[in-house]
Short mmCIF file of C-alpha atoms in Angstrom, two decimals:
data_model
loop_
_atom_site.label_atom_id
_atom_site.label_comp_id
_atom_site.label_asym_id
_atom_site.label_seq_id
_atom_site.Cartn_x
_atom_site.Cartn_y
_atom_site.Cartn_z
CA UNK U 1 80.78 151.93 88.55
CA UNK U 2 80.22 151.21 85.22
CA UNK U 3 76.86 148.87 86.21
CA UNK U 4 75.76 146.26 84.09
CA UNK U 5 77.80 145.95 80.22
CA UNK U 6 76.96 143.36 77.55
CA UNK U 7 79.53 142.44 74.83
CA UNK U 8 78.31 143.04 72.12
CA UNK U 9 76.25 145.53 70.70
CA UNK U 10 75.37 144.04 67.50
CA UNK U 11 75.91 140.55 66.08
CA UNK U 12 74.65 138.49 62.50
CA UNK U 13 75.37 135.15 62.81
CA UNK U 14 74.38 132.31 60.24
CA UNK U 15 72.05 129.16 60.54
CA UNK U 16 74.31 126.83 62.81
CA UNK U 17 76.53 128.91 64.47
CA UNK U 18 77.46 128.95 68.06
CA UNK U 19 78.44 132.27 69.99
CA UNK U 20 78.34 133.69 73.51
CA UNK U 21 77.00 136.97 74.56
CA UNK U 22 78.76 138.20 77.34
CA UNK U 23 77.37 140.20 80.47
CA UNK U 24 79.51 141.50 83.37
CA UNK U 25 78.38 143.79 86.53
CA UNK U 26 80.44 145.35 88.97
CA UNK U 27 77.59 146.09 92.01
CA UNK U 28 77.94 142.70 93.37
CA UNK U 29 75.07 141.77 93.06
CA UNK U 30 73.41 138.02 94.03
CA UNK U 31 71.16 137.87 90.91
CA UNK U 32 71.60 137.73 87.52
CA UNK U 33 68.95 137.15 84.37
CA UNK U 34 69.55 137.30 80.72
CA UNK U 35 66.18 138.37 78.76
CA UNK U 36 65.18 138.74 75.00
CA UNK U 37 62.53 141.63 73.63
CA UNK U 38 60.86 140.99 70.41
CA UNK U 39 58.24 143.05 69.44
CA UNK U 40 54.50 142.52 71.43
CA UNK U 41 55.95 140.44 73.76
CA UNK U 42 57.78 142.43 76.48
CA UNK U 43 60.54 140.82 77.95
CA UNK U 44 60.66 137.28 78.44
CA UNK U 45 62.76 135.42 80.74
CA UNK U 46 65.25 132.92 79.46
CA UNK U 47 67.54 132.13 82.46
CA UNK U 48 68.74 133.19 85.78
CA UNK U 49 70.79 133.27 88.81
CA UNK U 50 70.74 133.70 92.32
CA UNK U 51 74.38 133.00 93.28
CA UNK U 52 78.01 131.56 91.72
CA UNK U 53 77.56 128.17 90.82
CA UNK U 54 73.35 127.98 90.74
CA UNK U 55 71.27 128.83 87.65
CA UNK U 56 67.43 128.21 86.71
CA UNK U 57 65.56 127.71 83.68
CA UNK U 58 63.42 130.84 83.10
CA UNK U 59 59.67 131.11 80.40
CA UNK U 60 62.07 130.72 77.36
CA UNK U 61 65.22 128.43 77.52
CA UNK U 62 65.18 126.41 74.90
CA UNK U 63 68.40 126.56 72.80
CA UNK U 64 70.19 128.77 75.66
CA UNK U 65 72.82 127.96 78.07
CA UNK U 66 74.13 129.48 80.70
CA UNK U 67 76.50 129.25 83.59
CA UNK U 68 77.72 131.78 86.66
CA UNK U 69 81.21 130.42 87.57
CA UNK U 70 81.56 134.06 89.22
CA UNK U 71 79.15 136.52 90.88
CA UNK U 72 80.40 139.25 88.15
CA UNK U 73 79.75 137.34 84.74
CA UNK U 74 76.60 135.64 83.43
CA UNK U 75 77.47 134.85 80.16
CA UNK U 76 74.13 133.15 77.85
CA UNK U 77 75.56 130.55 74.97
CA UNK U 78 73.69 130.06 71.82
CA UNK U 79 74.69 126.67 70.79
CA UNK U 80 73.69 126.58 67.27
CA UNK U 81 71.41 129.42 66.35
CA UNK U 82 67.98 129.68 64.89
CA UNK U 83 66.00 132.60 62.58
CA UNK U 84 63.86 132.18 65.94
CA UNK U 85 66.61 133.59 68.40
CA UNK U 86 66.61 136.98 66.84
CA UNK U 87 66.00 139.30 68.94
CA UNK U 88 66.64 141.99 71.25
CA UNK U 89 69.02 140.25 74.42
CA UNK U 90 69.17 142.11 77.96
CA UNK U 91 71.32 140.77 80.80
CA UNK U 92 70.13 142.57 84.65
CA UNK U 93 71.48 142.04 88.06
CA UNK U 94 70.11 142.70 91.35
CA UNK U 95 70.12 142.11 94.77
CA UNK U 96 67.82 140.13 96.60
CA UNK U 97 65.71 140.81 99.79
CA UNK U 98 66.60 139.71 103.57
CA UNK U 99 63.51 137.23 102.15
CA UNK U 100 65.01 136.19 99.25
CA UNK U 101 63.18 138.47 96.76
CA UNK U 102 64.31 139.56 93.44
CA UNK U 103 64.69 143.39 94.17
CA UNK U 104 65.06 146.00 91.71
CA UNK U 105 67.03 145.16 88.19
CA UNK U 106 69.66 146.95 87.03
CA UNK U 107 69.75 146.08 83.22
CA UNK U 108 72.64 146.71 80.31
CA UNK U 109 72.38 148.25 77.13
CA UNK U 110 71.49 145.68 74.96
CA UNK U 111 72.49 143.18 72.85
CA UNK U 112 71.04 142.95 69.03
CA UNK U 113 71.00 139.55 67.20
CA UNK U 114 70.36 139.10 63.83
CA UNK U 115 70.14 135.23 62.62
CA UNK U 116 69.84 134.93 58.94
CA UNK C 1 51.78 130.83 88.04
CA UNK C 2 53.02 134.61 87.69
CA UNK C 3 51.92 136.54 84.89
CA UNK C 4 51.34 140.49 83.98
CA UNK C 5 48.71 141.74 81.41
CA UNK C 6 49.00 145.16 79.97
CA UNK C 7 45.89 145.93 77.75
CA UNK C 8 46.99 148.59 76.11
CA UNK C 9 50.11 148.20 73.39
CA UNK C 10 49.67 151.47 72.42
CA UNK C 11 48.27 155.00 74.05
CA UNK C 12 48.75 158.49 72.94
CA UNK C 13 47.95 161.76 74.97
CA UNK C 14 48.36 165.72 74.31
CA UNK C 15 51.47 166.95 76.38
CA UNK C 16 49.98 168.33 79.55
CA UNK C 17 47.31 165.76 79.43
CA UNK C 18 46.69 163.08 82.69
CA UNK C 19 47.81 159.79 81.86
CA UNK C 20 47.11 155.90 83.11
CA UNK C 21 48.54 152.96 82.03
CA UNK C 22 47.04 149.58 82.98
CA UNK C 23 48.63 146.77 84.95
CA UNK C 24 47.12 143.43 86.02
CA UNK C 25 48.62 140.60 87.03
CA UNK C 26 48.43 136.92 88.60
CA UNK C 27 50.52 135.58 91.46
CA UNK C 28 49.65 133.26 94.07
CA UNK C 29 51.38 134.83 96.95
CA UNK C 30 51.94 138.39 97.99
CA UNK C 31 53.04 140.08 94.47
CA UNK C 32 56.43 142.59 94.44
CA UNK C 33 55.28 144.90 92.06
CA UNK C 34 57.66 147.36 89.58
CA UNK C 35 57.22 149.39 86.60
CA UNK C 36 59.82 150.14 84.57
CA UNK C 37 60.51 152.46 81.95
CA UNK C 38 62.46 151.81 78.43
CA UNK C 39 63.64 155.13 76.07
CA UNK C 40 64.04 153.88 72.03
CA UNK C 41 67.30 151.78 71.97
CA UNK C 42 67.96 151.85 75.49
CA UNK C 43 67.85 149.58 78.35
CA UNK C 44 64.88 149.71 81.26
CA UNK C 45 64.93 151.89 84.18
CA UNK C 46 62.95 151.39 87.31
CA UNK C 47 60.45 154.14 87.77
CA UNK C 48 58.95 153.18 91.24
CA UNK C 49 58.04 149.52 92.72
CA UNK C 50 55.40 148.38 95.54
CA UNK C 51 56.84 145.69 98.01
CA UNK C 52 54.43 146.48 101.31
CA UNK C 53 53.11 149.17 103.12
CA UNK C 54 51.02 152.10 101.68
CA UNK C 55 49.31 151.15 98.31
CA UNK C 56 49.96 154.36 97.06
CA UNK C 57 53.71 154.62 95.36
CA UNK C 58 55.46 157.77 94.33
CA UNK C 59 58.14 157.34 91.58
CA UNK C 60 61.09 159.03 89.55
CA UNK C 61 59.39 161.93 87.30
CA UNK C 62 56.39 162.74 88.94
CA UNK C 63 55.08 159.08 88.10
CA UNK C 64 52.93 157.31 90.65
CA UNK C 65 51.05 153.53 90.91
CA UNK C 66 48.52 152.45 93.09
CA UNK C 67 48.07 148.80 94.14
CA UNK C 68 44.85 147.20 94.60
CA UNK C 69 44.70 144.04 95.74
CA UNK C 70 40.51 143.34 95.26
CA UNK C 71 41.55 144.43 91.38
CA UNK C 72 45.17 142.45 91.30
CA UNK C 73 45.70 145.78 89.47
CA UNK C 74 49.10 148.18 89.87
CA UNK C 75 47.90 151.25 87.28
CA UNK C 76 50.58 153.97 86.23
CA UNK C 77 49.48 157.49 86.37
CA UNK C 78 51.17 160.56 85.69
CA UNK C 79 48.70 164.13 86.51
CA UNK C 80 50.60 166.25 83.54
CA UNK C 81 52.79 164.38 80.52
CA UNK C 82 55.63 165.97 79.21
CA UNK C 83 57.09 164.91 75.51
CA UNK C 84 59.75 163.54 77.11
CA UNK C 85 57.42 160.59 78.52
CA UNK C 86 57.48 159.25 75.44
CA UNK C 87 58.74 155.63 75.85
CA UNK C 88 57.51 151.93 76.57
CA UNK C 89 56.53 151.00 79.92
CA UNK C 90 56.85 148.29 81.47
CA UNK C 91 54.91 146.61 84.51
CA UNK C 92 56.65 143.33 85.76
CA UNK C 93 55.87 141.29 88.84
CA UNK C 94 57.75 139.03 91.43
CA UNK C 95 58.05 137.56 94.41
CA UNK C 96 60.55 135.69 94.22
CA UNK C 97 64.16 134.35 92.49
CA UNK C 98 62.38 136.03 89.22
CA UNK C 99 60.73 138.57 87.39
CA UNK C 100 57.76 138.47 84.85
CA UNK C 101 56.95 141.31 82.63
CA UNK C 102 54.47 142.07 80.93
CA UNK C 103 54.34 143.06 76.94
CA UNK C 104 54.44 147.03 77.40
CA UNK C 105 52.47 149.59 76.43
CA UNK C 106 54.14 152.05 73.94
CA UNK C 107 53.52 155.89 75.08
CA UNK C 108 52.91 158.34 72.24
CA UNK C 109 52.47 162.03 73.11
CA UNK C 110 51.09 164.48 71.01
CA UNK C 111 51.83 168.41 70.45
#
């Protein structure tokens, strides 16, 4: 299994630009959440998903998108990027209780933006 | 509304020293509680999590938390810390479709 990946590692983008990060798990798992880390502020949570076809807005999602058109990918699209959106971007997946509980997240390596 | 407050952004302890990291946090309905633990440009890794049932929680390397409802606290201890503790740590709660965390507290440990 190679658990959760993120594509990629390390991105600069300018003022304006668009791109998608990419994030892909092979545990089958029902839930899906893309986070950013910037420093102080833990993690913060910009969207989610619980299933194919049925995302939420999570604390942060302004300037995000997202879809889940598969229960392996959850890719997050930055439609035209900010000096704000720099940051630190994690994608987890888990499963979910018998109740419907987020259980424990399994969580990729990382992606680094840089938005000059 | 959920929400998780860590104190402490930074601690530092001698190696071999007992350690406690705080954890409070809001929810309006019986909390799932984690901690999770994140090593310098890596991703985080659950250490141990409280869903029901005893209120005392043992974890991956020799970590332990204890929920207390009266206190809406779930503290981190550790008897003996090794240099290899060294990390942030997380606590994050649920519930729910989600998970909040809260802003870590970095661990330094000293020689």
């Amino acid at each position: 299994n190679a658990g959760v990946t993120q594509t990629p590692k390390f991105q600069v983008l300018k003022t304006g630009q668009s791109m998608t990060l990419q994030c892909a798990q092979d545990m089958n798992h029902e839930y899906m959440s893309w986070y950013r880390q910037d420093p102080g502020m833990g993690l913060r949570l910009i969207h989610y998903s619980v299933g194919a076809g049925i995302t939420d807005q999570g604390e942060v999602p302004n300037g995000y998108n997202v879809s889940r058109s598969t229960t392996e990918d959850f890719p997050l699209r930055l439609l035209s990027a900010a000096p704000s959106q720099t940051s630190v971007y994690f994608c987890a997946s888990s499963y979910g209780t018998s109740g419907g509980v987020q259980e424990t997240q399994y969580f990729g390596p990382g992606t680094r933006l840089l938005v000059l | 509304a959920q929400s998780v407050t860590q104190p402490d952004i930074h601690i530092t302890v001698s190696e071999g020293a007992s350690l406690e990291l705080r954890c409070n946090y809001s929810y309006g309905a019986t909390p799932y509680l984690f901690w999770y633990v994140q090593s310098p440009g890596q991703g985080l890794q659950l250490l141990l999590k409280y869903f029901s049932g005893d209120t005392l929680v043992q974890g991956i390397k020799g970590f332990e938390a204890e929920f207390k409802r009266s206190q809406s606290s779930f503290n981190l201890r550790k008897p003996s810390v090794h240099w290899s503790d060294a990390a942030e740590y997380f606590c994050a709660v649920g519930g729910g479709f989600k998970t909040i965390f809260g802003a870590g507290t970095r661990l330094f440990v000293k020689a």
